[in-house]
Amino acid sequence: MTVDRSAPPPHDPAESTSLLPPLRRRRRIRRRRVFAGALGLTVLLLLATVVLVEVYTDAGFSPDGTTPAGTADTEVPRAVREGGPVIDLTGGGEVRTYGMPAKTIALTFDDGPDPRWTPKILDVLARHHAPATFFVVGSQVARHPDLTARIAREGHELGGHTFTHPDLAGLSEWRRELENSQTQLAIAHATGRATRLMRPPYSSFADALTDKDWQTVRAVGGQGYLTVLDTMDSEDWKRPGADAIVRNLTPEGDTGQIVLLHDAGGDRSQTVAALDRLIPQLQKRGYRFSTVSAAIGGRINPPAAGDAVWRGRALVRTVRVADAVLAALWILLITAGALIVISTLILFAFAWRHSRHRRGPDWSWGLPVTSPVTVVVPAYNEEKTIGPAVRSLAVSAHPGVEVLVVDDGSTDGTADAVRDLRLGNVRVVRIPNGGKAGALNAGVALSLHDLVVMVDADTVVEPDAIHRLVQPIADPRVGAVAGNVKVGNRRGLIGRWQHIEYVIGFNLDRRLYDTFGCIPTIPGALGAFRREALTGSGGLSTDTLAEDTDLTFAIHRAGWRVVYEESARAYTEAPATVRQLWRQRYRWSYSTMQSMWKHRRAVLDRGASGRFGRRGLLFIALFSVLLPLLAPLVDLMAIYGLLFLDREVTVIGWLAMLVVQVLTAVLAFRLDHEALRPLWSLPLQQIVYRQVMYVVLLHSALSALTGRRLEWQTIHRTGDLSSAPVPGR
């Protein structure tokens, strides 16, 4: 046992091969950190902007006529109540109204264009040579500019019906201006023309205007538009049947009329059928059909200003991008949901099968393994935890256990704490600080036996854990064994949540990976190895920060089986604070991606390496990287649904996912013979803890994509292993 006083200070293995001067290297790391943070913030802001644009432009609205506007009408001028349906306030304080000439019908359609119903209506109008006026919703124009262009090209008139179909009376002045001006821009982009006509949503007849309606009419007139109301309402939004619609729109005398129909907002098949009957009937009675502007002697859709066209183009492209992104998010959500359902079904089926198979009367790894074992414990400043860990290993029920503690240049009393135990089967070796992988390699080189078990210095094992852990090595194909690691400090919420996560991860995920022969990680807290498998796969590497995952991949590629032994239990100290948890999971997520990238060429290899690459890496990428990255969409779209969609359906969907999580947790706890009491905190875990893990994974992915080299994250230890068995009892 020696102490090397000339040992270099602790360093980051990931930076050990860098040829850049230290200062320049640090500057590069800082730049990459800033870039990763800026990229992440930019992505989040863009997504937020896209969602806001989509929410704003989503024209999911109630049909006109379904929202009462109130009753008071003391402010409405008598000339307006008794005047025509077209109101002109563009001349300042003067009020002018216009009606339709006798025997003249202006067919008007609200809420479109709609890609399904507007073309059918246009076909009917073309068949009967009847022009009409379409009061379009700007967001729909932005989504269907070609259809809007067809309306204008076939001789019909376009009027505005706001951009998102809100009740204008409830909006501020700038919002009213925005609604109408954006509609103008959308029309300009689609047709190159403008409109002077505006029909406020939820408007009614002139003699039914209320004070609230009059405020809207005045605001529209102040913006330079003619307000177009109607004199006959088809009530097609009620879908009363084609016969009723025809009756509602059939004038009794020869008075001209502006009739209200809809070409969007729901099933308009009755409107199409009624229109095909109404037009020829009225034409036989001598009625002619006209646009609103033509009937009152105005100009139909004059050319738009030049800047309106390119500004409209920018607006339309923004809406299209928002639509595309949200559609992609829905596709990803469906993908995530499908992966969650598939993975859950696979987990249930294979985990249950795995458990029953292992418990069967005929199950055996082979002859009992009683060969001596060297337990390598790497330690760096583990004075608080090393004592209980070493004591639990020294009293192991397996015969011939040698405990080798490799003190990796600790600056505290780690080595003294081990010596003070005065255990005969425990050795301490001090080496210059070189990182965990170097300490483990040194321990393997100095071990006396061919069976090597690796245990972290903050881990306590059950008395029979080592014996149970090495039993699978009776199978000559097995090169490594993963133990069942549990959380030792479960008293707080964070510890309890990690306990749930560990039980589910080890007793379902690991059983599944075991079944498919692609366990991704032999946990550093408890894992057994053949020396032959260790040396044949190159030992532990410093190329990545995940020496355990990197080693496991290498053992797979060397042709060895890696299995899971659930009866070998160890208890480790999990992070006790959010900050410590963040640092640990950040390193885990980053290093897993790092290891997958390092071994990416395995997918092209032949033999065992190729089989693992094409099956194992794909499986791990799908369920350990892609699914966790997509999982946040479930919660994000749930929030979106609560705010902007059907809340009842959204809540039911989210609760269904929670039920799946609860059933999964119950199965995992039953398979592991754990009490179900901690599961009371599972719903809260889904709301709080899971979101933290989402951000950690996203942060790790951004770091990996930007090429940032992650430094080693040291976790503060408290020595709290209150849920672990007491060694020696």
C-alpha positions as a printed Julia matrix, in Angstrom:
729×3 Matrix{Float64}:
   0.0     0.0     0.0
   1.66    3.22   -1.15
   0.84    6.87   -1.39
   2.12    8.74   -4.45
   2.55   12.36   -3.32
   3.41   13.4    -6.87
   0.06   12.27   -8.22
  -1.58   14.78  -10.57
  -4.76   16.52   -9.46
  -8.12   15.01  -10.44
  -8.83   15.5   -14.09
 -11.52   14.91  -16.67
 -10.72   11.77  -18.7
 -12.69   13.14  -21.63
 -10.19   15.98  -21.94
  -7.03   13.97  -21.32
  -6.12   13.61  -24.97
  -6.69   17.25  -25.86
  -3.7    19.03  -27.43
  -5.14   22.48  -26.88
  -3.62   24.71  -24.21
  -5.71   24.65  -21.02
  -6.91   28.25  -21.34
  -7.91   27.82  -24.95
  -9.63   24.54  -24.09
 -11.62   26.18  -21.31
 -12.67   28.97  -23.64
 -13.84   26.45  -26.21
 -15.84   24.6   -23.55
 -17.45   27.85  -22.43
 -18.34   28.73  -26.01
 -19.93   25.33  -26.51
 -21.86   25.71  -23.27
 -23.16   29.09  -24.39
 -23.99   27.7   -27.82
 -25.82   24.66  -26.36
 -27.77   26.9   -23.99
 -28.59   29.39  -26.74
 -29.64   26.59  -29.08
 -31.89   25.06  -26.45
 -33.45   28.42  -25.6
 -33.94   29.22  -29.29
 -35.66   25.88  -29.91
 -37.98   26.42  -26.94
 -38.8    29.98  -28.01
 -39.49   28.87  -31.58
 -41.77   26.09  -30.37
 -43.55   28.49  -28.04
 -43.97   30.98  -30.88
 -45.26   28.31  -33.22
 -47.78   27.1   -30.65
 -48.95   30.67  -30.0
 -49.35   31.31  -33.74
 -51.23   28.06  -34.11
 -53.5    28.83  -31.18
 -54.18   32.3   -32.58
 -54.89   31.11  -36.12
 -56.9    28.04  -35.17
 -60.34   28.97  -36.44
 -62.27   26.5   -34.34
 -65.3    28.68  -33.63
 -69.02   28.68  -33.02
 -71.19   29.38  -36.1
 -72.65   32.85  -36.59
 -75.95   33.33  -34.87
 -75.25   31.12  -31.87
 -73.99   33.86  -29.56
 -76.55   36.44  -28.39
 -75.23   39.98  -28.4
 -77.43   41.44  -25.64
 -80.65   43.48  -25.83
 -79.94   47.2   -25.25
 -80.08   49.3   -28.47
 -80.37   52.89  -27.29
 -77.14   53.93  -29.02
 -78.05   52.51  -32.44
 -79.23   55.31  -34.78
 -82.76   54.99  -36.08
 -81.45   55.39  -39.64
 -79.43   52.24  -39.15
 -82.19   50.19  -37.52
 -84.61   51.12  -40.29
 -82.03   51.21  -43.08
 -80.46   48.68  -45.38
 -78.13   45.8   -44.49
 -75.0    47.54  -45.84
 -73.77   50.25  -43.43
 -71.28   52.9   -44.55
 -69.51   54.91  -41.84
 -66.41   55.71  -43.89
 -67.48   59.34  -44.42
 -66.78   60.46  -40.86
 -69.89   61.07  -38.77
 -72.36   60.61  -41.64
 -74.28   57.3   -41.65
 -75.37   55.8   -44.94
 -77.05   52.48  -45.57
 -77.76   50.52  -48.74
 -80.25   47.83  -49.62
 -80.55   45.42  -52.5
 -82.47   46.45  -55.61
 -85.78   44.7   -56.2
 -85.63   41.14  -57.46
 -81.91   40.97  -56.56
 -80.4    38.31  -54.32
 -76.9    38.52  -52.88
 -75.85   35.05  -51.73
 -73.26   35.42  -48.96
 -71.2    32.65  -47.4
 -69.4    32.95  -44.06
 -66.51   31.2   -42.3
 -64.66   29.71  -45.3
 -62.93   28.79  -47.36
 -63.23   25.12  -46.52
 -61.38   22.57  -48.68
 -64.31   20.16  -48.61
 -67.44   22.3   -48.88
 -66.38   25.51  -50.64
 -65.51   23.69  -53.92
 -68.92   21.97  -53.89
 -70.66   25.31  -53.41
 -68.57   26.87  -56.17
 -69.57   24.04  -58.49
 -73.27   24.68  -57.79
 -72.85   28.44  -58.36
 -71.0    27.81  -61.63
 -73.69   25.41  -62.81
 -76.4    28.02  -62.3
 -74.26   31.06  -63.3
 -74.88   32.74  -59.94
 -72.21   35.08  -58.51
 -71.89   35.31  -54.71
 -69.96   37.06  -51.95
 -67.72   35.02  -49.66
 -66.88   36.53  -46.27
 -63.69   34.65  -45.57
 -61.78   34.0   -42.36
 -58.19   35.16  -42.82
 -56.56   32.18  -41.16
 -58.49   29.87  -43.51
 -57.38   31.96  -46.48
 -53.79   31.55  -45.3
 -54.25   27.79  -45.19
 -56.11   27.55  -48.51
 -54.87   30.37  -50.79
 -55.48   28.38  -53.99
 -59.13   27.89  -53.08
 -59.45   31.6   -52.29
 -57.91   32.41  -55.67
 -60.5    30.16  -57.34
 -63.32   32.11  -55.68
 -62.01   35.36  -57.15
 -61.13   33.8   -60.51
 -64.7    32.53  -61.02
 -66.14   36.02  -60.61
 -67.22   35.94  -56.99
 -66.53   38.63  -54.41
 -64.39   38.33  -51.3
 -65.19   40.11  -48.05
 -63.49   39.95  -44.68
 -64.8    37.98  -41.72
 -61.81   38.68  -39.41
 -58.68   36.54  -39.16
 -59.66   34.17  -36.34
 -63.45   34.71  -36.0
 -63.57   36.39  -32.56
 -66.34   38.6   -31.21
 -64.9    42.0   -32.18
 -66.9    43.84  -29.53
 -64.9    42.1   -26.83
 -61.51   43.06  -28.27
 -59.32   46.08  -27.83
 -58.9    48.55  -30.69
 -55.49   47.22  -31.73
 -56.8    43.63  -31.76
 -59.74   44.63  -33.99
 -57.35   46.37  -36.34
 -55.07   43.34  -36.35
 -57.92   40.93  -37.1
 -59.07   42.9   -40.14
 -55.68   43.96  -41.49
 -54.32   40.4   -41.35
 -57.35   39.22  -43.29
 -56.61   41.84  -45.93
 -53.01   40.63  -46.16
 -54.09   37.01  -46.57
 -56.53   37.94  -49.35
 -53.87   40.08  -51.04
 -51.43   37.17  -51.06
 -54.0    34.72  -52.43
 -55.6    36.92  -55.1
 -53.59   40.13  -55.46
 -56.76   42.02  -54.56
 -58.26   43.89  -51.59
 -61.74   44.16  -50.12
 -63.85   47.0   -48.67
 -66.48   44.67  -47.23
 -66.46   43.34  -43.71
 -68.95   41.19  -41.87
 -68.28   41.01  -38.12
 -68.68   37.52  -36.65
 -71.93   36.88  -34.77
 -73.65   39.85  -36.44
 -77.36   39.89  -37.22
 -80.02   41.92  -39.04
 -79.83   45.72  -39.06
 -83.02   46.07  -37.0
 -81.6    43.65  -34.41
 -78.38   45.57  -33.77
 -77.63   46.16  -30.11
 -75.38   48.75  -28.52
 -72.64   46.12  -28.4
 -73.08   45.41  -32.12
 -73.06   49.13  -32.9
 -69.67   49.53  -31.23
 -68.31   46.9   -33.59
 -69.93   48.49  -36.65
 -68.43   51.88  -35.76
 -65.0    50.33  -35.27
 -65.21   48.56  -38.65
 -66.34   51.77  -40.35
 -63.49   53.68  -38.76
 -61.08   51.28  -40.42
 -62.57   52.09  -43.84
 -64.85   49.08  -44.32
 -68.5    48.77  -45.23
 -70.33   46.56  -42.76
 -72.47   43.97  -44.52
 -75.28   42.4   -42.51
 -78.03   40.18  -43.89
 -81.8    40.25  -44.33
 -82.5    36.51  -44.47
 -80.81   33.84  -42.36
 -80.76   30.31  -43.73
 -80.0    28.94  -40.24
 -78.0    26.25  -42.02
 -75.65   26.15  -39.02
 -78.49   24.34  -37.21
 -78.58   21.75  -40.04
 -82.4    21.8   -40.17
 -82.54   19.99  -43.53
 -82.4    21.2   -47.13
 -86.17   21.83  -47.27
 -86.04   24.14  -44.24
 -83.07   26.03  -45.64
 -84.89   26.61  -48.93
 -87.98   27.86  -47.05
 -85.87   30.19  -44.91
 -84.34   31.79  -48.02
 -87.42   32.1   -50.22
 -88.65   35.75  -50.34
 -92.4    36.38  -50.21
 -92.43   39.44  -52.48
 -90.02   41.13  -54.89
 -87.77   42.81  -52.3
 -84.05   42.36  -52.8
 -82.27   40.33  -50.13
 -78.83   39.59  -48.7
 -79.04   35.98  -47.56
 -76.71   34.32  -45.07
 -75.25   30.83  -45.59
 -72.05   29.08  -44.53
 -69.44   27.22  -46.53
 -67.41   26.08  -43.5
 -67.72   25.33  -39.79
 -69.14   21.82  -40.07
 -71.11   19.55  -42.36
 -72.51   21.72  -45.14
 -74.09   19.01  -47.28
 -77.56   20.41  -46.55
 -76.4    23.85  -47.65
 -75.1    22.47  -50.95
 -78.32   20.54  -51.6
 -80.53   23.5   -50.69
 -78.52   25.88  -52.88
 -78.87   23.6   -55.88
 -82.67   23.85  -55.52
 -83.0    27.47  -54.38
 -81.12   29.2   -57.21
 -83.15   27.77  -60.13
 -86.42   28.31  -58.23
 -85.67   32.01  -57.68
 -84.36   32.41  -61.24
 -87.7    31.13  -62.5
 -89.41   33.82  -60.4
 -87.32   36.48  -62.15
 -84.7    37.03  -59.47
 -81.15   37.8   -60.49
 -78.09   37.0   -58.4
 -75.36   39.55  -57.74
 -72.41   40.23  -55.5
 -72.96   42.8   -52.73
 -70.68   45.46  -54.25
 -72.12   45.1   -57.74
 -75.66   45.43  -56.38
 -74.93   48.73  -54.59
 -72.8    50.14  -57.4
 -69.41   49.56  -55.77
 -66.16   48.11  -57.1
 -65.55   44.39  -56.62
 -62.2    43.62  -54.98
 -59.9    46.36  -56.3
 -56.17   45.58  -56.72
 -54.21   45.33  -53.49
 -51.28   47.59  -52.67
 -47.9    46.17  -53.62
 -46.59   45.88  -50.07
 -49.76   44.04  -48.98
 -48.91   41.15  -51.3
 -45.43   40.45  -49.93
 -46.52   41.11  -46.36
 -49.38   38.69  -46.92
 -46.9    36.15  -48.26
 -44.88   36.39  -45.05
 -48.04   36.01  -42.97
 -49.2    32.97  -44.91
 -45.82   31.29  -44.65
 -45.79   31.86  -40.9
 -49.19   30.21  -40.58
 -48.09   27.32  -42.78
 -44.94   26.77  -40.74
 -46.99   26.81  -37.55
 -49.44   24.31  -39.04
 -46.61   22.07  -40.21
 -44.8    22.15  -36.88
 -47.95   21.43  -34.9
 -48.84   18.62  -37.32
 -45.34   17.22  -36.81
 -45.82   17.5   -33.04
 -49.08   15.57  -33.3
 -47.36   12.9   -35.4
 -44.56   12.68  -32.85
 -47.16   12.53  -30.07
 -48.9     9.64  -31.8
 -45.51    7.99  -32.29
 -44.66    8.51  -28.63
 -48.04    7.18  -27.57
 -47.64    4.14  -29.78
 -44.13    3.5   -28.44
 -45.39    3.87  -24.86
 -48.24    1.43  -25.46
 -46.03   -1.03  -27.35
 -43.24   -0.83  -24.8
 -45.73   -1.26  -21.95
 -47.27   -4.34  -23.55
 -43.82   -5.76  -24.27
 -42.69   -4.98  -20.73
 -45.72   -6.69  -19.21
 -45.48   -9.74  -21.43
 -41.74  -10.32  -21.31
 -41.15   -9.24  -17.71
 -43.86  -11.61  -16.48
 -42.53  -14.38  -18.69
 -38.97  -13.68  -17.53
 -40.05  -13.83  -13.88
 -42.05  -17.06  -14.24
 -39.24  -18.68  -16.19
 -36.65  -17.82  -13.52
 -38.92  -19.1   -10.77
 -39.76  -22.38  -12.5
 -38.77  -25.65  -10.8
 -36.51  -26.62  -13.68
 -34.65  -23.31  -13.85
 -30.91  -23.4   -13.21
 -27.84  -21.62  -14.49
 -25.91  -24.86  -14.09
 -23.8   -26.27  -11.29
 -23.44  -23.94   -8.28
 -20.61  -21.46   -8.65
 -18.38  -21.48   -5.55
 -15.15  -20.19   -7.09
 -13.47  -17.39   -5.1
 -14.32  -13.83   -6.06
 -12.43  -10.55   -5.97
 -14.68   -7.57   -5.25
 -13.14   -4.37   -6.62
 -14.31   -1.17   -4.91
 -13.06    2.07   -6.54
 -13.07    4.95   -4.07
 -12.35    8.64   -4.31
 -13.11   10.72   -1.2
 -15.68    8.21    0.08
 -14.83    8.45    3.78
 -18.51    8.72    4.77
 -19.75    5.69    2.85
 -16.83    3.3     2.47
 -17.15    1.65    5.9
 -20.67    0.18    5.58
 -20.0    -0.76    1.96
 -16.8    -2.72    2.69
 -18.27   -4.34    5.82
 -21.28   -5.64    3.85
 -18.94   -7.16    1.25
 -16.54   -8.69    3.76
 -19.29  -10.67    5.51
 -20.64  -12.04    2.24
 -22.11  -15.55    2.31
 -20.1   -16.55   -0.76
 -16.95  -18.55    0.06
 -13.59  -16.99   -0.69
 -14.48  -13.33   -1.15
 -11.55  -10.93   -1.4
 -12.42   -7.22   -1.14
  -9.97   -4.94   -2.92
 -10.46   -1.23   -2.26
  -8.69    0.94   -4.84
  -8.18    4.4    -3.33
  -7.95    6.66   -6.38
  -5.82    9.4    -4.81
  -8.4    10.43   -2.19
  -7.67   13.6    -0.24
  -9.76   12.59    2.79
  -9.56    9.61    5.14
 -11.0     6.96    2.81
  -8.08    4.53    3.15
  -7.89    5.0     6.93
 -11.61    4.32    7.27
 -11.11    0.95    5.54
  -8.07    0.04    7.64
  -9.94    0.87   10.82
 -12.4    -1.92   10.0
  -9.6    -4.47   10.57
 -11.14   -7.05    8.24
  -8.86   -9.9     7.21
 -10.21  -10.35    3.68
  -9.96   -6.66    2.76
  -7.02   -5.04    0.97
  -6.46   -1.34    0.28
  -4.38   -0.15   -2.65
  -3.65    3.53   -3.18
  -2.93    4.76   -6.68
  -2.44    8.2    -8.26
  -5.74    9.81   -9.15
  -6.73    8.82  -12.66
 -10.51    8.49  -12.67
 -12.91    5.64  -11.95
 -12.1     3.63  -15.07
  -8.39    3.68  -14.24
  -9.08    2.61  -10.66
 -11.21   -0.31  -11.82
  -8.59   -1.42  -14.35
  -5.98   -1.31  -11.59
  -8.23   -3.37   -9.35
  -8.8    -5.99  -12.04
  -5.05   -6.22  -12.67
  -4.38   -6.68   -8.93
  -7.26   -9.09   -8.25
  -6.35  -12.64   -7.22
  -9.26  -14.46   -8.8
 -10.88  -15.0   -12.22
 -14.31  -13.87  -11.06
 -14.42  -10.12  -10.55
 -17.27   -8.2    -8.96
 -17.37   -4.41   -9.15
 -19.19   -2.47   -6.42
 -19.38    1.3    -5.85
 -18.04    2.7    -2.6
 -21.47    4.08   -1.63
 -23.23    0.73   -2.0
 -24.27   -1.83    0.62
 -25.05   -5.39   -0.53
 -27.18   -8.11    1.01
 -25.23  -11.0     2.59
 -26.03  -13.42   -0.24
 -25.83  -10.85   -3.06
 -22.33  -11.78   -4.26
 -23.13  -15.5    -4.22
 -26.34  -15.0    -6.18
 -24.66  -12.55   -8.56
 -22.02  -14.99   -9.78
 -24.33  -17.99  -10.28
 -25.18  -17.13  -13.94
 -21.48  -17.54  -14.75
 -22.11  -21.29  -14.52
 -23.27  -20.82  -18.11
 -20.06  -20.68  -20.17
 -21.67  -18.19  -22.56
 -22.22  -15.6   -19.82
 -19.49  -12.99  -19.55
 -21.12  -10.46  -17.24
 -24.03  -10.2   -14.82
 -26.04   -7.14  -13.76
 -27.28   -7.02  -10.19
 -30.49   -5.54   -8.8
 -29.62   -2.06   -7.49
 -32.02   -0.32   -5.12
 -32.2     3.12   -3.55
 -30.96    3.07    0.03
 -32.15    6.54    1.07
 -35.9     6.62    0.4
 -37.22    8.82    3.17
 -37.69   12.09    1.23
 -39.83   12.64   -1.85
 -36.81   12.73   -4.17
 -35.51    9.47   -2.69
 -38.95    7.87   -2.92
 -39.34    8.9    -6.55
 -35.93    7.48   -7.42
 -36.88    4.27   -5.57
 -39.92    3.92   -7.85
 -37.78    4.67  -10.89
 -35.13    2.11   -9.91
 -37.67   -0.66   -9.23
 -39.41   -0.11  -12.56
 -36.15    0.28  -14.45
 -34.46   -2.82  -13.04
 -37.44   -5.13  -12.75
 -39.14   -4.37  -16.03
 -36.72   -2.64  -18.39
 -33.78   -4.84  -17.48
 -35.85   -8.01  -17.72
 -36.93   -6.92  -21.18
 -33.38   -6.15  -22.26
 -32.26   -9.47  -20.77
 -34.85  -11.32  -22.84
 -33.62   -9.68  -26.03
 -29.95  -10.07  -25.1
 -29.1    -6.38  -25.09
 -28.74   -5.18  -21.5
 -27.2    -1.72  -22.02
 -25.4    -1.29  -18.69
 -23.85   -3.43  -15.99
 -24.43   -1.02  -13.08
 -21.33    0.19  -11.34
 -23.11   -0.41   -8.04
 -23.18   -4.2    -8.54
 -21.87   -6.22  -11.49
 -19.95   -9.48  -11.96
 -17.49  -10.32  -14.76
 -15.32  -13.1   -16.03
 -11.76  -11.87  -16.19
 -11.62  -13.33  -19.7
 -14.58  -11.19  -20.77
 -12.99   -8.08  -19.26
  -9.61   -8.54  -20.9
 -11.11   -9.73  -24.2
 -13.22   -6.63  -24.54
 -10.36   -4.25  -23.75
 -11.22   -3.47  -20.14
 -12.68   -0.21  -18.95
 -12.1     2.7   -21.29
 -11.66    6.41  -20.6
 -13.09    7.31  -24.03
 -16.48    8.04  -22.5
 -17.85    9.12  -19.14
 -19.98    5.95  -18.98
 -17.29    3.37  -18.34
 -19.95    0.85  -17.26
 -22.13    1.3   -20.38
 -19.08    1.41  -22.66
 -17.74   -1.81  -21.12
 -21.13   -3.54  -21.4
 -21.37   -2.7   -25.1
 -17.85   -4.0   -25.65
 -18.63   -7.29  -23.89
 -21.74   -7.75  -26.04
 -19.7    -7.09  -29.18
 -17.07   -9.6   -28.08
 -19.73  -12.33  -28.24
 -20.51  -12.78  -24.53
 -23.96  -12.94  -23.0
 -24.83  -10.26  -20.47
 -27.64  -11.27  -18.11
 -29.62   -9.89  -15.18
 -29.82  -11.59  -11.78
 -32.71   -9.99   -9.89
 -32.06  -11.87   -6.64
 -28.65  -10.2    -6.15
 -29.57   -6.97   -4.36
 -27.52   -3.91   -3.53
 -28.5    -0.6    -1.95
 -26.92    2.62   -3.15
 -27.15    6.22   -2.03
 -29.17    8.2    -4.55
 -28.82   11.99   -4.93
 -30.68   13.76   -2.13
 -31.18   17.16   -3.8
 -32.52   18.32   -7.17
 -29.13   19.8    -8.06
 -27.28   16.55   -7.33
 -29.95   14.54   -9.16
 -29.66   16.83  -12.18
 -25.87   16.43  -12.33
 -26.03   12.65  -12.03
 -28.78   12.1   -14.63
 -27.23   14.61  -16.97
 -24.03   12.59  -16.93
 -25.91    9.3   -17.34
 -27.95   10.51  -20.3
 -25.02   12.19  -21.99
 -22.69    9.25  -21.5
 -25.24    6.72  -22.81
 -25.5     8.71  -26.04
 -21.71    9.01  -26.05
 -21.3     5.21  -25.79
 -23.85    4.57  -28.51
 -22.0     6.97  -30.8
 -18.67    5.28  -30.01
 -20.06    1.84  -30.91
 -22.19    3.0   -33.85
 -20.13    1.04  -36.39
 -21.32   -2.19  -34.78
 -24.42   -2.02  -36.99
 -22.15   -2.73  -39.99
 -20.1    -5.49  -38.36
 -20.49   -9.2   -38.83
 -20.83  -11.88  -36.2
 -21.67  -11.1   -32.56
 -20.75   -7.43  -32.87
 -23.08   -6.95  -35.82
 -25.92   -8.81  -34.13
 -25.65   -6.56  -31.1
 -25.34   -3.45  -33.27
 -28.35   -4.16  -35.46
 -30.56   -5.48  -32.69
 -29.24   -4.17  -29.39
 -28.25   -0.64  -30.38
 -31.49   -0.17  -32.32
 -33.54   -1.43  -29.39
 -31.66    0.77  -26.93
 -31.91    3.81  -29.21
 -35.64    3.27  -29.64
 -36.65    2.7   -26.03
 -33.85    4.37  -24.04
 -33.28    7.51  -26.14
 -36.07    8.16  -28.65
 -38.99    7.26  -26.39
 -37.75    9.38  -23.45
 -37.12   12.28  -25.84
 -40.65   12.02  -27.24
 -42.35   11.35  -23.91
 -42.52   15.07  -22.93
 -44.92   15.62  -25.82
 -47.56   13.74  -23.84
 -47.46   16.36  -21.11
 -46.9    19.34  -23.42
 -49.85   18.43  -25.62
 -51.91   17.74  -22.49
 -51.27   21.34  -21.4
 -52.11   22.53  -24.92
 -55.32   20.49  -24.83
 -56.33   21.83  -21.42
 -55.89   25.41  -22.6
 -57.17   25.26  -26.16
 -58.89   21.92  -26.93
 -61.54   19.71  -25.35
 -60.57   19.66  -21.68
 -62.61   16.59  -20.81
 -61.03   14.5   -23.57
 -57.57   15.81  -22.64
 -57.98   14.94  -18.96
 -59.28   11.46  -19.81
 -56.31   10.87  -22.12
 -53.78   12.02  -19.54
 -55.4     9.95  -16.79
 -55.31    6.92  -19.09
 -51.54    7.36  -19.44
 -51.28    7.69  -15.66
 -53.21    4.43  -15.21
 -50.73    2.74  -17.53
 -47.87    4.09  -15.42
 -49.53    2.91  -12.19
 -50.15   -0.6   -13.54
 -46.56   -0.77  -14.74
 -45.28    0.3   -11.32
 -47.51   -2.19   -9.48
 -46.24   -5.03  -11.66
 -42.62   -4.02  -11.1
 -43.08   -3.75   -7.32
 -44.83   -7.12   -7.15
 -42.12   -8.83   -9.17
 -39.51   -7.38   -6.83
 -41.49   -8.15   -3.65
 -41.52   -4.48   -2.68
 -44.23   -2.83   -0.59
 -46.66   -0.71   -2.62
 -46.79    2.13   -0.09
 -44.36    4.43   -1.96
 -46.64    4.39   -5.0
 -48.93    7.0    -3.42
 -46.4     9.55   -4.69
 -46.48    8.26   -8.28
 -49.03   10.82   -9.62
 -46.96   13.64   -8.15
 -43.85   12.07   -9.66
 -45.46   12.23  -13.1
 -46.19   15.93  -12.65
 -42.93   17.11  -11.06
 -40.08   14.6   -11.18
 -40.71   13.47  -14.73
 -40.53   17.03  -16.02
 -37.08   17.45  -14.47
 -35.92   14.27  -16.19
 -37.28   15.58  -19.51
 -35.23   18.76  -19.24
 -32.14   16.77  -18.23
 -32.49   14.5   -21.25
 -33.04   17.45  -23.59
 -30.02   19.23  -22.11
 -27.92   16.08  -22.6
 -29.08   15.66  -26.2
 -28.25   19.28  -27.02
 -24.82   18.89  -25.44
 -24.2    15.76  -27.49
 -25.37   17.41  -30.72
 -23.18   20.47  -30.21
 -20.12   18.36  -29.43
 -19.7    19.63  -25.91
 -17.32   17.53  -23.8
 -18.93   16.92  -20.44
 -16.84   17.12  -17.31
 -17.13   14.55  -14.52
 -20.01   15.39  -12.17
 -19.14   14.69   -8.52
 -22.11   13.74   -6.32
 -22.09   14.85   -2.69
 -22.52   11.86   -0.35
 -24.26   11.96    3.01
 -23.84    8.32    4.05
 -27.62    7.88    4.41
 -28.49    4.26    3.59
 -31.39    3.98    6.0
 -33.32    1.53    3.79
 -30.36   -0.82    3.32
 -29.78   -3.97    5.42
 -27.33   -3.57    8.3
 -24.12   -5.48    7.46
 -23.28   -8.32    9.8
 -26.77   -8.95   11.17
